[in-house]
Short mmCIF file of C-alpha atoms in Angstrom, two decimals:
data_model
loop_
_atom_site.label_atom_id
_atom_site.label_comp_id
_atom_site.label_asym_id
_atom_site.label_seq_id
_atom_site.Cartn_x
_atom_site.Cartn_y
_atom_site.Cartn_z
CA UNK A 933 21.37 -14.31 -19.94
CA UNK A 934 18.93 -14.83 -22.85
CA UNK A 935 20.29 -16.83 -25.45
CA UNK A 936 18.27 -15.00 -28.38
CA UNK A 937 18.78 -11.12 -28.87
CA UNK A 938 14.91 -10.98 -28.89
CA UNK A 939 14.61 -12.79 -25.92
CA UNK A 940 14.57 -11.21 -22.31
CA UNK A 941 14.18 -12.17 -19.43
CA UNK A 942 12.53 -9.34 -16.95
CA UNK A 943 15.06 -9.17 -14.57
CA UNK A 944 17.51 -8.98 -17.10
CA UNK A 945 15.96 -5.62 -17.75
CA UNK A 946 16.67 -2.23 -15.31
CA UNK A 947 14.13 -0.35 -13.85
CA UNK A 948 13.96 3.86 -15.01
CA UNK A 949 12.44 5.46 -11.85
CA UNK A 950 10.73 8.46 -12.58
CA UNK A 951 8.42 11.13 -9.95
CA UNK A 952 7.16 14.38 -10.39
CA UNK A 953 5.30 16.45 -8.15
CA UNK A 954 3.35 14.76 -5.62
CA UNK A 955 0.80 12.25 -7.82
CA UNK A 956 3.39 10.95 -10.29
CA UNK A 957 5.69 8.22 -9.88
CA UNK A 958 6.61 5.10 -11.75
CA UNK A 959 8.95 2.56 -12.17
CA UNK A 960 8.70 1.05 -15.88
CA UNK A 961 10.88 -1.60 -17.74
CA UNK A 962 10.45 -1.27 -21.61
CA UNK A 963 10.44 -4.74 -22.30
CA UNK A 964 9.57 -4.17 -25.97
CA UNK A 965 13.02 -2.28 -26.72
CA UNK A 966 15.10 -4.75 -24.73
CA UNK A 967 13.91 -7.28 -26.58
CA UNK A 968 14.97 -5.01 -29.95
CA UNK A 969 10.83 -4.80 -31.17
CA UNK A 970 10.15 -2.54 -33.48
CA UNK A 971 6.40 -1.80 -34.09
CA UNK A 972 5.08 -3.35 -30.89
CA UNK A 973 5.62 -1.72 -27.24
CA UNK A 974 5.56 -3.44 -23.93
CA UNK A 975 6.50 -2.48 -20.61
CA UNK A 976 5.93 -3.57 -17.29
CA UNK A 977 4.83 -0.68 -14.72
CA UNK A 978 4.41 -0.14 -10.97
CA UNK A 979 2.79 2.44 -9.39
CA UNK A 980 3.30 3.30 -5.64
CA UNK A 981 -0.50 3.51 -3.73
CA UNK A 982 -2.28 7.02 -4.90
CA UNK A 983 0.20 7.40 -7.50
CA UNK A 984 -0.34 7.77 -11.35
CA UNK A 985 2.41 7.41 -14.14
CA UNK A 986 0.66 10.04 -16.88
CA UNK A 987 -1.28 12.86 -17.04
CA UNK A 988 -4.86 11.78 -19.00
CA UNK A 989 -4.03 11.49 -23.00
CA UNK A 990 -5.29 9.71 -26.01
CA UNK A 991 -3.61 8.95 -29.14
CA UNK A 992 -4.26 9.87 -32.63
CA UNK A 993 -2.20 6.87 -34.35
CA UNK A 994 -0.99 4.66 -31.21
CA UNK A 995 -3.51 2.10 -29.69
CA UNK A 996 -2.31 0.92 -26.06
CA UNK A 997 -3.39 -1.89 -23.72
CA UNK A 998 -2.96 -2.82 -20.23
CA UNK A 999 -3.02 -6.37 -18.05
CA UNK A 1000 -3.38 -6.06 -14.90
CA UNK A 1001 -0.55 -8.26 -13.21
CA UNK A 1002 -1.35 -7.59 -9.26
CA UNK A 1003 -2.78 -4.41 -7.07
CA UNK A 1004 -6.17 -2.78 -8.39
CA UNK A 1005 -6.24 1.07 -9.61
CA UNK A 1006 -8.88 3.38 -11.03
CA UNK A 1007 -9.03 3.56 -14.55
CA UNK A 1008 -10.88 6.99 -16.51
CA UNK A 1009 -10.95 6.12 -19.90
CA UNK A 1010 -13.64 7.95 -22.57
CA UNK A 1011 -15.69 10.03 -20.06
CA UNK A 1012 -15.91 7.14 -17.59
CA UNK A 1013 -14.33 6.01 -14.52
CA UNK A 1014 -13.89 2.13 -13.64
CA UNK A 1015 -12.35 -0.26 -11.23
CA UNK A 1016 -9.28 -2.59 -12.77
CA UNK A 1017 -7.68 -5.38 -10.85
CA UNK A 1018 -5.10 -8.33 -11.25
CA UNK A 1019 -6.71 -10.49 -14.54
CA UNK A 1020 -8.40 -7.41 -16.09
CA UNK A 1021 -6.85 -6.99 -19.57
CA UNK A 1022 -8.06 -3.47 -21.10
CA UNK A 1023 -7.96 -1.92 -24.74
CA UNK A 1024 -7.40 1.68 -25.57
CA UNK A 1025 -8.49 2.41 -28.81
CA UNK A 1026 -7.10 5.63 -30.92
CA UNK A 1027 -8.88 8.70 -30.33
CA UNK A 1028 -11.28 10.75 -27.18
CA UNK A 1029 -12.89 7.34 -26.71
CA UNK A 1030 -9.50 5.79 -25.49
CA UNK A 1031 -8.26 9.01 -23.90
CA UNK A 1032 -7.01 7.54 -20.44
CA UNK A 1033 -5.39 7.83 -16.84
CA UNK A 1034 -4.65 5.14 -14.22
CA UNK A 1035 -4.15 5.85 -10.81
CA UNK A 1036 -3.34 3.27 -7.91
CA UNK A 1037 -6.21 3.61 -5.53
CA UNK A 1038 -5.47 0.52 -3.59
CA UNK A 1039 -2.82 0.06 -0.96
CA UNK A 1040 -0.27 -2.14 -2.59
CA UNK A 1041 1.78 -1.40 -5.47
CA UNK A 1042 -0.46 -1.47 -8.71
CA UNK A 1043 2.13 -3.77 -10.98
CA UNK A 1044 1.18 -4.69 -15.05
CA UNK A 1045 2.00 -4.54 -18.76
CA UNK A 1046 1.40 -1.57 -20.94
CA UNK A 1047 1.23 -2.42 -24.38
CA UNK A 1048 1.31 0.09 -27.07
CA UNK A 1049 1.74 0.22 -30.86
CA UNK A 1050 4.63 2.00 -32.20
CA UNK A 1051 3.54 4.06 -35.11
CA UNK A 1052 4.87 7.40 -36.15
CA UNK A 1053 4.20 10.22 -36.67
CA UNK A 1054 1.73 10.66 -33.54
CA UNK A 1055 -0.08 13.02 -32.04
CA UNK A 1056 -0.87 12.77 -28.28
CA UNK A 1057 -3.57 14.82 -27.23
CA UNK A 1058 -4.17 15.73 -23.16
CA UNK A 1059 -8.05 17.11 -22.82
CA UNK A 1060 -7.23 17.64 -19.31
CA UNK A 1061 -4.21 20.62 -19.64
CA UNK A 1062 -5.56 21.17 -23.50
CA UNK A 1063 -2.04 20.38 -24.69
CA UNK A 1064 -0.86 18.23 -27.52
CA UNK A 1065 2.60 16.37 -28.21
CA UNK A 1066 3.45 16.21 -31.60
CA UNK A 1067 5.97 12.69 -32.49
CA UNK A 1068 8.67 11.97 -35.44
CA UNK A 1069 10.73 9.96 -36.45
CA UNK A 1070 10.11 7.66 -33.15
CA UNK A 1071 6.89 6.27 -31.87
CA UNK A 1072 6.15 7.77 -28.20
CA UNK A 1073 8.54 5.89 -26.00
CA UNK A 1074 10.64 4.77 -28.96
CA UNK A 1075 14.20 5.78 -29.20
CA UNK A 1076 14.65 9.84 -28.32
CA UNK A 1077 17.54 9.78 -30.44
CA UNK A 1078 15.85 8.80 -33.56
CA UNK A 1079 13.20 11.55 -33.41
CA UNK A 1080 13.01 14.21 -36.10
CA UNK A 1081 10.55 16.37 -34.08
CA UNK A 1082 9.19 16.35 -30.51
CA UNK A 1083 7.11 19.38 -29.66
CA UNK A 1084 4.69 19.93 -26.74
CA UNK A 1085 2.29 23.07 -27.70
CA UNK A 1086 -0.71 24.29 -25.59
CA UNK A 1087 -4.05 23.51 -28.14
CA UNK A 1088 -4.74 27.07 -28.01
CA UNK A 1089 -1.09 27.68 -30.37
CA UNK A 1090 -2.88 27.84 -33.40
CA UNK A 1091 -2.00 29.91 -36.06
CA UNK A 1092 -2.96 31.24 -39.67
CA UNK A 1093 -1.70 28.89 -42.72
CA UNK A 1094 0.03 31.41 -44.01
CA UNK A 1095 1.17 33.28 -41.14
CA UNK A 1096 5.42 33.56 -41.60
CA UNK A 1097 4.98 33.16 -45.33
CA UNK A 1098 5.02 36.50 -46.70
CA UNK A 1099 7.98 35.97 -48.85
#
């Protein structure tokens, strides 16, 4: 046991599983909240071989990183598509440039850190389904609870300024 409440040890921290469908599964320990941080994320993330965690998305207010730990994985980020492996440390800036997806192409589990910012309100934006998350009160993987609004609207929801407002 850490001695330090903003101290932890890894494997004083439990796993959250999570699949869905048949590209998606994950384990990830949020390192950042154990360790009771407030405006800085980190969690460390496996991926199975062939296996992604997310669905391609950029941020509008969040800027993320990833080191590379162990395994190798194909990375899109921007428009382009490159090889990462254990040492690579990359940056994902705010905005379409940073938009991003990693997927284990290699054989062995694809193990590293994400790091992320946690600023609120955000808006996560996925170019891929044309969707957008909308985040308040909590940063995106900050503490559900907290959050004043969560929604998850196709881009196409638009709507009039004034539309509802007749009174």
């Amino acid at each position: 046991m850490s001695s330090h409440p903003h101290v932890v040890h890894e494997l004083e921290v439990p796993w959250n599983e999570v699949t869905h469908g048949p590209t998606v599964s994950y384990r990830r320990k949020q390192l950042g909240a154990a360790a009771k941080g407030r405006k800085l994320g980190c969690s460390m993330m496996e991926l199975p071989p062939g296996k992604h965690a997310w669905p391609r998305h950029f941020h509008t207010a969040n800027e993320e990183a990833y080191f590379i730990l162990s395994g190798t994985g194909r990375l899109r980020i921007g428009e382009d598509t490159v090889a990462v492996k254990a040492g690579d440390y990359v940056a994902l800036p705010i905005g379409p440039e940073g938009a991003h997806q990693l997927v284990n192409d290699g054989t062995e589990v694809l193990r590293y850190l994400a790091f992320s910012t946690m600023v609120e309100p955000d808006i996560t934006v996925y170019p891929d389904s044309k969707k957008v998350v909308l985040f308040a009160g909590a940063a995106p993987g900050g503490d559900k609870a907290a959050r004043t609004l969560s929604a998850i609207l196709p881009l196409s929801a638009e709507v009039d300024y004034w539309s509802g407002e007749e009174r």
